[in-house]
XYZ file of C-alpha atoms in Angstrom:
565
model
C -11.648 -26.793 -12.732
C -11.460 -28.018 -9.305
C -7.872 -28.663 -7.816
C -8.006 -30.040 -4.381
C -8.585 -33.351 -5.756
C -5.247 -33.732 -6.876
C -3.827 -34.088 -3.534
C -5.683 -37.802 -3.927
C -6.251 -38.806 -6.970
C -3.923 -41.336 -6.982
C -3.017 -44.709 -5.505
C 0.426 -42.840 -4.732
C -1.693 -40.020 -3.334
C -4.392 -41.873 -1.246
C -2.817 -41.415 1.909
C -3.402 -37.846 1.815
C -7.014 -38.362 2.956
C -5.528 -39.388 5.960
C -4.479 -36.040 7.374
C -8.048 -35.122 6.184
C -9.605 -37.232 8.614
C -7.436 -36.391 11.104
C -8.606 -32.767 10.924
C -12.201 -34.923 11.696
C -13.252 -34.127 7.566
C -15.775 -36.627 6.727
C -15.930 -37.932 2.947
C -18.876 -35.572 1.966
C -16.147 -32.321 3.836
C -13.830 -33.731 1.132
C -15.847 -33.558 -1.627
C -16.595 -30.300 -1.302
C -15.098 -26.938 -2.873
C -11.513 -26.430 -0.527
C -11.998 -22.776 0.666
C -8.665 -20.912 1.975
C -9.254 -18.123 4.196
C -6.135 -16.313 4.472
C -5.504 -13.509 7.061
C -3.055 -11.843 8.691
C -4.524 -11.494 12.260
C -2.703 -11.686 15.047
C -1.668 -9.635 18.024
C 1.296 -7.476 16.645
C -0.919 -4.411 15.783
C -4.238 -2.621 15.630
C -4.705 -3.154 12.031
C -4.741 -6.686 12.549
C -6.341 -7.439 16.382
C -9.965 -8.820 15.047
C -9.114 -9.982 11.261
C -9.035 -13.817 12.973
C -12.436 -12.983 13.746
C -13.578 -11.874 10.615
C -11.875 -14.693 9.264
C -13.746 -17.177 11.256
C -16.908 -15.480 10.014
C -15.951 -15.771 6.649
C -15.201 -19.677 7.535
C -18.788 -19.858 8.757
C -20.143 -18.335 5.424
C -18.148 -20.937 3.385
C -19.550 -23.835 5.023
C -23.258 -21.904 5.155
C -22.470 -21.886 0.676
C -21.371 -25.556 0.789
C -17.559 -25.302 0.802
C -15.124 -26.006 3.521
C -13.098 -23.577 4.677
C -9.197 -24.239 5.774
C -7.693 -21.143 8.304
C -4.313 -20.359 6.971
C -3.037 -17.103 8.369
C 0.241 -15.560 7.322
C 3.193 -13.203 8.329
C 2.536 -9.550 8.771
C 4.662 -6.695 9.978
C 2.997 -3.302 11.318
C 4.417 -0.460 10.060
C 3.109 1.688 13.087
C 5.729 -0.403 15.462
C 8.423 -0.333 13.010
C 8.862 3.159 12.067
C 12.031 5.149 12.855
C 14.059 1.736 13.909
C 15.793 -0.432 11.853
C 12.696 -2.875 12.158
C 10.929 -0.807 9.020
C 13.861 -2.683 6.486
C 11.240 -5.353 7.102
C 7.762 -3.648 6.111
C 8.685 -3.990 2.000
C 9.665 -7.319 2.317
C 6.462 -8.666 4.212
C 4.711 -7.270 1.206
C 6.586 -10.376 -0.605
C 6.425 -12.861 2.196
C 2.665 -12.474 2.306
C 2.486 -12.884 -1.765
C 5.014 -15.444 -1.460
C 2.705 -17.163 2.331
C -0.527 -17.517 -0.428
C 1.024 -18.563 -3.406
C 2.719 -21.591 -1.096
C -0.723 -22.404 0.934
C -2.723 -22.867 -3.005
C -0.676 -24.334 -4.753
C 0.528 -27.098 -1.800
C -2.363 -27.606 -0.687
C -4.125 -27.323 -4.239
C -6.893 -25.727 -2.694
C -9.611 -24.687 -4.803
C -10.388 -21.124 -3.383
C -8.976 -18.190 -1.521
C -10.738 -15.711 0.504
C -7.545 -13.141 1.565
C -8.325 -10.701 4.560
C -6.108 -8.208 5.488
C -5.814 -4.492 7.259
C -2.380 -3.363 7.522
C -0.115 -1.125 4.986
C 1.396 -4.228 3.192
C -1.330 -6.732 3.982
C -4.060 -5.346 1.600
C -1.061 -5.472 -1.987
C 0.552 -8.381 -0.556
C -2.646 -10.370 -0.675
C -3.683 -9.294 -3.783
C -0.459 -9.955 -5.102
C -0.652 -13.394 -4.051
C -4.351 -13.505 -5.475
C -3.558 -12.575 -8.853
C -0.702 -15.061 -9.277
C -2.358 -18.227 -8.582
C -5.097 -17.178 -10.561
C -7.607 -19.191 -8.362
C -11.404 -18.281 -7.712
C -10.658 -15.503 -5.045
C -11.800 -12.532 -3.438
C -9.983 -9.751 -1.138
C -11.504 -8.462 1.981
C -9.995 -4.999 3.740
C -10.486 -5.886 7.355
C -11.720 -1.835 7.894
C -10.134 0.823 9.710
C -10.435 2.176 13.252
C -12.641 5.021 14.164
C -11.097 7.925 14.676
C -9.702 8.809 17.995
C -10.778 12.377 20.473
C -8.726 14.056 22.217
C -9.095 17.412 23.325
C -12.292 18.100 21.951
C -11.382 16.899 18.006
C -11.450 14.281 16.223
C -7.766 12.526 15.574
C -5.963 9.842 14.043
C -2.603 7.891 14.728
C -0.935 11.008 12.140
C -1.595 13.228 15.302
C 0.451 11.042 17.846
C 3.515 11.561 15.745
C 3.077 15.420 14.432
C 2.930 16.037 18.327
C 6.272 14.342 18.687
C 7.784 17.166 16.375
C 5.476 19.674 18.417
C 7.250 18.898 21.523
C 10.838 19.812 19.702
C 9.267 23.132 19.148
C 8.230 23.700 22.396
C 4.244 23.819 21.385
C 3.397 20.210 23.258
C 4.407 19.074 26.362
C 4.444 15.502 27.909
C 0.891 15.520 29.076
C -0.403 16.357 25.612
C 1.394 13.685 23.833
C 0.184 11.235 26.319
C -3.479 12.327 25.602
C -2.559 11.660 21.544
C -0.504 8.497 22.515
C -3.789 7.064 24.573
C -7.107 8.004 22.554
C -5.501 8.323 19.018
C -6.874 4.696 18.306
C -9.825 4.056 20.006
C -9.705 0.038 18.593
C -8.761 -2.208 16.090
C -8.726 -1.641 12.593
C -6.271 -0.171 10.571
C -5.252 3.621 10.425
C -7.946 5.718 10.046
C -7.075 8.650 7.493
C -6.485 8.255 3.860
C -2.879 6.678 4.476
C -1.372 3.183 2.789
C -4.116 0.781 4.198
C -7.180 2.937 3.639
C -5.812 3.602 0.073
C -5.123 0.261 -0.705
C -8.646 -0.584 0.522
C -10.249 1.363 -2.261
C -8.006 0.049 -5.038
C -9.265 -3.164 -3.998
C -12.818 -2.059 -4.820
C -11.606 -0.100 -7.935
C -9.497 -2.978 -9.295
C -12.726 -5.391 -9.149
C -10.972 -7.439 -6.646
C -13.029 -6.774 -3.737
C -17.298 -6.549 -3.529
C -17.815 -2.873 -3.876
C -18.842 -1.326 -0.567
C -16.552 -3.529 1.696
C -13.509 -0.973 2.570
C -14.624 1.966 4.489
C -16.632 -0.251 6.516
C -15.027 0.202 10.111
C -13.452 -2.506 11.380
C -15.523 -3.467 14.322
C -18.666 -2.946 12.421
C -21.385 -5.576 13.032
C -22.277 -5.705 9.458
C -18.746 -7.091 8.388
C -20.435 -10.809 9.297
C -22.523 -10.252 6.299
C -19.827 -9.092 4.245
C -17.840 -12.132 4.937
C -20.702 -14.021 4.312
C -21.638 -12.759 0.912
C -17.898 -13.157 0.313
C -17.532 -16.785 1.034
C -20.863 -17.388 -1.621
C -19.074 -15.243 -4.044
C -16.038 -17.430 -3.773
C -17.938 -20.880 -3.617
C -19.559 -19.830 -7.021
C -16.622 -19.021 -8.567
C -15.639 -22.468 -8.148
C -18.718 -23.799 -9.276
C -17.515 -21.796 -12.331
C -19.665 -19.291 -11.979
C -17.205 -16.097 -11.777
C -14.091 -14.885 -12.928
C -10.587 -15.504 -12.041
C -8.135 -12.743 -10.795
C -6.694 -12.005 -14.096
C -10.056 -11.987 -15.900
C -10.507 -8.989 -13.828
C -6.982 -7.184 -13.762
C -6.881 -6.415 -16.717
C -4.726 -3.157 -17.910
C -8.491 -0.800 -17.467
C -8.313 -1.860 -14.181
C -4.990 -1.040 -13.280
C -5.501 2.438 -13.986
C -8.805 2.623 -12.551
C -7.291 1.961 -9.848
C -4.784 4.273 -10.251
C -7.613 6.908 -11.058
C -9.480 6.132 -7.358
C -5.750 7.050 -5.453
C -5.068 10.066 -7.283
C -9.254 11.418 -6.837
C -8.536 10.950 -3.043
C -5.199 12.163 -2.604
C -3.823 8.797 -1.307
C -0.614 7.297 -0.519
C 2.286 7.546 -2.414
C 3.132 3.633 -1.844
C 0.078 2.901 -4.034
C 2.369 3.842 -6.568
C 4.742 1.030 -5.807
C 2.026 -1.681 -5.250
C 0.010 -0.969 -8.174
C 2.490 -2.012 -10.712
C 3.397 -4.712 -9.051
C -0.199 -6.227 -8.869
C 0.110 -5.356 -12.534
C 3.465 -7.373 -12.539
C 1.455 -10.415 -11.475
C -1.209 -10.283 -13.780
C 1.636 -10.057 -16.908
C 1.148 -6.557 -17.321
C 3.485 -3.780 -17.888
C 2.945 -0.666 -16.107
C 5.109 1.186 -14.527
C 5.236 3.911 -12.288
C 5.396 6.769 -15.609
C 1.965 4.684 -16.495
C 0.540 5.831 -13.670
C 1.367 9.164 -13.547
C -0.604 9.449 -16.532
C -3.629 8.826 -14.397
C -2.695 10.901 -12.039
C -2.824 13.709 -13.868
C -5.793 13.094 -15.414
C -7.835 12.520 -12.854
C -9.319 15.432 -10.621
C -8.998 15.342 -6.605
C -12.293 15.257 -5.119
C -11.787 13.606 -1.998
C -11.195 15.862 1.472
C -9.493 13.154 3.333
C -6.686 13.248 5.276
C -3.558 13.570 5.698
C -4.287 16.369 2.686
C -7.611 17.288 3.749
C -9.904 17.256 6.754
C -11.514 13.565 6.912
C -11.013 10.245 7.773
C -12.414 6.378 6.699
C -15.574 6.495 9.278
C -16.571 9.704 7.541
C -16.708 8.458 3.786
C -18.364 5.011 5.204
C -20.933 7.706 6.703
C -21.845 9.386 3.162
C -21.611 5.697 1.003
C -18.411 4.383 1.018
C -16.314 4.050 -1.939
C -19.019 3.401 -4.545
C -19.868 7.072 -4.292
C -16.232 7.847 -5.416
C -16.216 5.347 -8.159
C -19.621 5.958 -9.986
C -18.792 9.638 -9.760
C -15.537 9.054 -11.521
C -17.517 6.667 -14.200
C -19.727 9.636 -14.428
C -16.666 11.715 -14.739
C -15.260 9.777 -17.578
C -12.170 8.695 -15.278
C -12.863 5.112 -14.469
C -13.889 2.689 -17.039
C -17.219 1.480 -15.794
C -17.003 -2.125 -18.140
C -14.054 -3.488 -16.040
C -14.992 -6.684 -14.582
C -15.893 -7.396 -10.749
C -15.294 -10.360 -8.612
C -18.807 -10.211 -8.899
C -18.983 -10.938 -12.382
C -20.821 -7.731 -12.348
C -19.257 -4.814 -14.252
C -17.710 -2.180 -12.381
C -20.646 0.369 -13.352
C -23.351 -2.464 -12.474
C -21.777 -3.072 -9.080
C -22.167 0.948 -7.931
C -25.374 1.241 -9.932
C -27.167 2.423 -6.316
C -24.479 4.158 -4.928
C -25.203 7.854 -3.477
C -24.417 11.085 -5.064
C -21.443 13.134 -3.208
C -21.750 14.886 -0.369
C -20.196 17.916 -1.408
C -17.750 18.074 1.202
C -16.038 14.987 2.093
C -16.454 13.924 -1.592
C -16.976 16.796 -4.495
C -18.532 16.208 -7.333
C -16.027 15.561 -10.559
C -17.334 19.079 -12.074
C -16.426 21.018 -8.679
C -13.373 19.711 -7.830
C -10.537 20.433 -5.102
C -7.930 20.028 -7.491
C -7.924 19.705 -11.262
C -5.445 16.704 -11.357
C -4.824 14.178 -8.682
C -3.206 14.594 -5.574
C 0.039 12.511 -6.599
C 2.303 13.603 -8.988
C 5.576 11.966 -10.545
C 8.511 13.861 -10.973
C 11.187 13.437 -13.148
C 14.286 14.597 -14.079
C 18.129 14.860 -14.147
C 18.081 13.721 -10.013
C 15.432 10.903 -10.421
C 15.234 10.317 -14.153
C 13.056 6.921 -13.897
C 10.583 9.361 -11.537
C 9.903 10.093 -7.819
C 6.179 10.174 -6.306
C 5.169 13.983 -4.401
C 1.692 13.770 -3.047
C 0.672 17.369 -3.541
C -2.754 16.757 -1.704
C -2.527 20.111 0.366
C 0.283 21.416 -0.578
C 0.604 25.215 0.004
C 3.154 26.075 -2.902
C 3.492 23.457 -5.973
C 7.242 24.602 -6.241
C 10.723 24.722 -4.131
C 14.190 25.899 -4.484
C 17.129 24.657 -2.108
C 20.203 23.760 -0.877
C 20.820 20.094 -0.454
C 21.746 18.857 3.310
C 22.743 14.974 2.135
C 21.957 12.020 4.794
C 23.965 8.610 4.382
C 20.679 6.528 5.821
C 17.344 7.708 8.216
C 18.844 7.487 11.565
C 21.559 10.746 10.388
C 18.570 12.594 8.969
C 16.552 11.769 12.104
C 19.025 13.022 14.460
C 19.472 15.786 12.595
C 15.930 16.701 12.525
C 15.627 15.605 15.844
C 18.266 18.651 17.131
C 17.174 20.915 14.655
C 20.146 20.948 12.699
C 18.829 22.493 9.795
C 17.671 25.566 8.144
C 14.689 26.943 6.606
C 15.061 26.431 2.745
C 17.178 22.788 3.031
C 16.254 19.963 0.972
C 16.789 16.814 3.199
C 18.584 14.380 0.931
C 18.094 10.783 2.269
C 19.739 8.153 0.195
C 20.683 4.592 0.725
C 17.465 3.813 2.005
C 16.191 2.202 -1.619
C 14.548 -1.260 -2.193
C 18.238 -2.606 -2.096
C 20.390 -0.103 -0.473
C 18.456 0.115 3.170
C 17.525 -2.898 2.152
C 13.671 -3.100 2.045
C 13.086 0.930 1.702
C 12.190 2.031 5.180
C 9.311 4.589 5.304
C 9.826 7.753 7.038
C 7.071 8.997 8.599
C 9.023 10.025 11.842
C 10.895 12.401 9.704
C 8.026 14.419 8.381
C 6.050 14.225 11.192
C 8.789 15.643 13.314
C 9.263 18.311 10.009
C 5.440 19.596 10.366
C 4.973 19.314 14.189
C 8.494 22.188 14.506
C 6.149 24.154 11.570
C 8.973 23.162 9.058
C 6.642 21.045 6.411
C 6.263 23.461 4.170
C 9.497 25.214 4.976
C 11.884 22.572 3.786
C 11.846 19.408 0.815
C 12.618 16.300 1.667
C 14.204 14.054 -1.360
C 14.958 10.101 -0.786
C 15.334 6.498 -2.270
C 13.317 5.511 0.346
C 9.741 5.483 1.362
C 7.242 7.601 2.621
C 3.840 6.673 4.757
C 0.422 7.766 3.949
C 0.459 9.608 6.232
C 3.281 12.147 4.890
C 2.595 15.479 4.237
C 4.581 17.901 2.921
C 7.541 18.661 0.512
C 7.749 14.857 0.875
C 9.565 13.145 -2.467
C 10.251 9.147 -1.951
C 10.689 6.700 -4.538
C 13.273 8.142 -6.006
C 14.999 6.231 -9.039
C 17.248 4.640 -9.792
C 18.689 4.322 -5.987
C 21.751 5.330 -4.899
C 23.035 1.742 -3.798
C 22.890 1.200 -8.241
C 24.243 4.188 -8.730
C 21.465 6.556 -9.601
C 21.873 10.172 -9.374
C 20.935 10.623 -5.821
C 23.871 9.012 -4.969
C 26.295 12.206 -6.399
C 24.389 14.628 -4.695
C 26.809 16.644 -2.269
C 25.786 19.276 0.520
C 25.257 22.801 -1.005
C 24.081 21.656 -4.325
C 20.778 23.531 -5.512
C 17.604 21.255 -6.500
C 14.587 22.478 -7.899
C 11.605 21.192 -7.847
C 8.209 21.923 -9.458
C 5.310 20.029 -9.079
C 2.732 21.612 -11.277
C 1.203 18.958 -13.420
C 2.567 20.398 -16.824
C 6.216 20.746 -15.392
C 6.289 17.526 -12.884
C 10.157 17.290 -12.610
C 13.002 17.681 -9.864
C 16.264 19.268 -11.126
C 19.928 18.964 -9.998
C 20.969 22.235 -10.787
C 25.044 20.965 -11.151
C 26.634 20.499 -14.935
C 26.606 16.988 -16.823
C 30.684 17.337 -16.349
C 30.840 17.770 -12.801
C 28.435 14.694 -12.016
C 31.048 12.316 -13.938
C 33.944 13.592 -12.081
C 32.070 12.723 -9.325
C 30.820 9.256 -9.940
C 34.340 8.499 -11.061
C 35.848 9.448 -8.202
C 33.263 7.911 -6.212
C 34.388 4.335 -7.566
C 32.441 1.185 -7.260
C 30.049 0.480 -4.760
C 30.090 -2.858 -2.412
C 27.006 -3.789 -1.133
C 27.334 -5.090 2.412
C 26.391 -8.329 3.401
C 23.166 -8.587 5.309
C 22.557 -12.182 5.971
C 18.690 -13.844 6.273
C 16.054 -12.363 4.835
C 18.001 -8.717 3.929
C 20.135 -10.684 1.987
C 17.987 -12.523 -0.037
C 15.315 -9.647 -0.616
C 18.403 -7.267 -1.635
C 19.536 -10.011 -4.420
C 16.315 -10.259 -5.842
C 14.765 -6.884 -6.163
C 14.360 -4.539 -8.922
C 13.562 -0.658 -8.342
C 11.035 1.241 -7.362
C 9.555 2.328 -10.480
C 8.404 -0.920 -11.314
C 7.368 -2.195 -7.937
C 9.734 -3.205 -6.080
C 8.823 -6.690 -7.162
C 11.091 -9.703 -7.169
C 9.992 -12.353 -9.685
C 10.049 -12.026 -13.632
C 6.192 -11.999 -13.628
C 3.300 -14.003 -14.461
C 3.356 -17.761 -14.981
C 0.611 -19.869 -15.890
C -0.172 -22.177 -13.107
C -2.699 -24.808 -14.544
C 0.118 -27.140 -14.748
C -0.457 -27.989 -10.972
C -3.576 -29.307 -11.743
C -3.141 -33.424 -12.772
């Protein structure tokens, strides 16, 4: 059912064809499908420098179909400028503001389609989040990723800038170096270029059925993105026509853990883990982060890509994109090849020509790098709702250390920063949750400073926070419940011994101090007052739940037909 024609279809309403001539629409404009292309372009990062301009070809393609397109770009933060500062409180929450941005624009405006482009970490779920809860004819776009950068010979991405930070602690890199890494590490727009948030979140766009197949790995400022945008835009216009699904037609539960399934086969980020469920939140699905470990450890790793292996987004564009991951994981039994596309194709249909694996940037299911996926889910005693390890290139599976607690990054980072820690610590970071921090900064700084002094595999690191794609390491994030609601990181005292063992029929993290001990301690730690954070911090804090469902901040799925009169 069409919508825009709402906004008129009254005496009352008349006058809103007013502003539509004033934007120089002409009656035959107006009667035609309402096409929103939503973006988040703009000049605050790589990831986003050219999505206006694959926007505006996606405008073009909508009028080329017979729609007509309306531009309405939304907020985005870059987590590249934000990390280590007080800024990254902010990353989360854009993830919301952008849901929040295309939820407002549809169902004001009552437009009758969406076409949502995006490239950054929080862009690519925030989009689809706002997708999936309107409901309306719709289609996500990754904008791409950069190529990779050279320097010194080798190929590099931004994850090389920062490890050489931590190299020049050590005394391996010196001012020159990091300059060379600083300069040629991103050769262009597009977003980050290994296997981090972005990139991950690219292919569970494909996986999901939200995206054409084909569409993620393409870089950035590839010429060939016009005729993705186009055959986008005639996707979307038929959809309208009521020829396609809707959003939740295609999330569907099978798709939520195919798409689970594609980020553990690749050894992707650990924030899929957080936007997942709460795509699945949107649709009015439950699934949680213990649903997705399930997946995980089902599914075998057979992509090479970094940060846990050697490549990056160019090379699996180069060898056939993600289709070759998904058929081979139909193949495989992994993915369930019936889910529904955008398309209206099935998700077996759509990668029906896709290429065979490479055999080194992607193995085939029945050679595998890994038996299960490269993301595991720990639980236990310390995080007894869970906490996310990506174990993509881990040396050792298992660690055994005293705890060195942090009240908040900046007290870890200094430490780190100086050195002021041994060989065998695990780093405990706390207050940096979805409410505590608030908005569950990401930490990248800290591990890449950890594996560029030749530490990452010598200590753990253990918070309520986040971690980028990037990580690598010892790295577990997500842990829940949070300290700021009193979960069991919050007891933790320096000296205590946690083990941890990440082997896929063990999977849990253990606070090796007596049931007795941890109540003295929580009752002598008394009740906790949250401090008051004003703006945007304030509001985000009220409304969030924890990590292991998301992060989200809304009681879910609403039917929004009613907007429609």
């Amino acid at each position: 059912m069409r919508r825009f024609p709402t906004i008129y279809s009254t005496l009352m309403r008349e006058n809103a064809k007013a502003f539509l001539y004033g934007m120089g629409m002409s009656d035959a404009d107006i009667a035609k499908p309402q096409v929103a292309v939503a973006h988040t372009g703009g000049g605050m990062s790589p990831c986003n420098m050219n999505l206006a301009q694959q926007a505006a070809q996606a405008a073009a393609g909508v009028r080329a179909a017979g729609g007509y397109p309306h531009e309405t770009p939304v907020v985005s933060v870059s987590d590249g400028l934000t990390m280590a500062h007080p800024g990254m409180r902010f990353s989360l929450i854009s993830r919301e503001l952008i849901a929040d941005s295309v939820e407002a624009t549809m169902r004001a405006h009552c437009w009758d389609g969406l076409i949502a482009i995006g490239a950054c970490d929080k862009n690519l779920p925030g989009l689809m989040m706002g997708l999936v809860r309107v409901n309306a004819p719709g289609v996500f776009l990754h904008g791409g990723a950069t190529l990779p950068g050279r320097v010194r010979g080798r190929e590099v991405s931004a994850l090389d800038a920062f490890e050489t930070v931590g190299r020049m602690i050590a005394g391996e890199a010196d001012r020159a170096e990091l300059e060379d890494y600083q300069r040629h590490a991103i050769p262009g727009p597009g977003a980050c270029a290994g296997q981090f948030t972005a990139n991950t979140m690219g292919m569970v766009s494909e996986a999901l059925g939200l995206s054409p197949v084909g569409v993620s790995m393409v870089p950035a400022g590839d010429p060939s993105r016009e005729q993705l945008m186009a055959a986008a835009a005639r996707t979307v216009v038929a959809a309208i026509d009521g020829d396609g699904p809707l959003p939740r037609d295609i999330v569907t539960r099978a798709a939520i853990e195919n798409a689970c399934a594609i980020v553990a086969a690749t050894g992707g980020s650990t924030n899929a883990a957080l936007h997942i469920p709460a795509i699945a939140h949107e649709a009015g699905i439950d699934f949680g982060i213990e649903d997705a470990a399930r997946v995980f450890q089902r599914t075998p790793l057979i992509g090479n890509l970094s940060p846990g292996g050697k490549y990056l987004a160019a090379h699996v564009h180069a060898i056939g994109g993600t289709p070759v991951i998904i058929k081979e994981l139909i193949a495989g039994g992994y993915i369930d090849g019936s889910a529904l596309t955008v398309t209206g194709q099935t998700l077996s249909e759509a990668v029906s020509g896709a290429l065979a694996p490479d055999g080194d940037v992607v193995r085939p299911f029945a050679n595998p790098i890994a038996p299960t996926g490269g993301v595991v889910v720990l639980t236990g005693n310390l995080c007894p709702k869970g906490a996310l390890l990506k174990v993509a290139g881990l040396p050792s599976l298992a660690f055994r250390g005293r705890a060195r607690v942090f009240d908040g990054e900046a007290a870890a980072q200094e430490a780190v920063e100086t050195r002021a820690y041994d060989e065998g610590d695990v780093l405990v970071v706390r207050g940096e949750g979805p409410k505590g921090a608030p908005g569950m900064k990401e930490m990248l700084g800290i591990t890449a400073l950890l594996y560029g002094q030749g530490m990452g595999a010598k200590t753990a690191l253990l918070t309520d926070g986040r971690f980028s794609g990037a990580s690598r390491g010892m790295c577990i994030g997500y842990a829940s419940p949070e300290a700021a609601v009193g979960g069991p990181i919050s007891l933790v005292e320096d000296g205590d011994i946690i083990s941890i063992d990440a082997s896929p029929d063990v999977a849990s993290i253990t606070l090796e101090v007596d049931a007795g001990t941890l109540e003295q301690r929580r009752a002598s730690r008394g009740e906790q007052r949250m401090p008051r954070h004003g703006g945007l911090l304030e509001k985000y804090a009220a409304s969030v739940q924890g990590a292991e469902r998301g992060a989200v901040t809304h009681s879910g799925a609403v039917d929004t037909s009613g907007d429609i009169d």
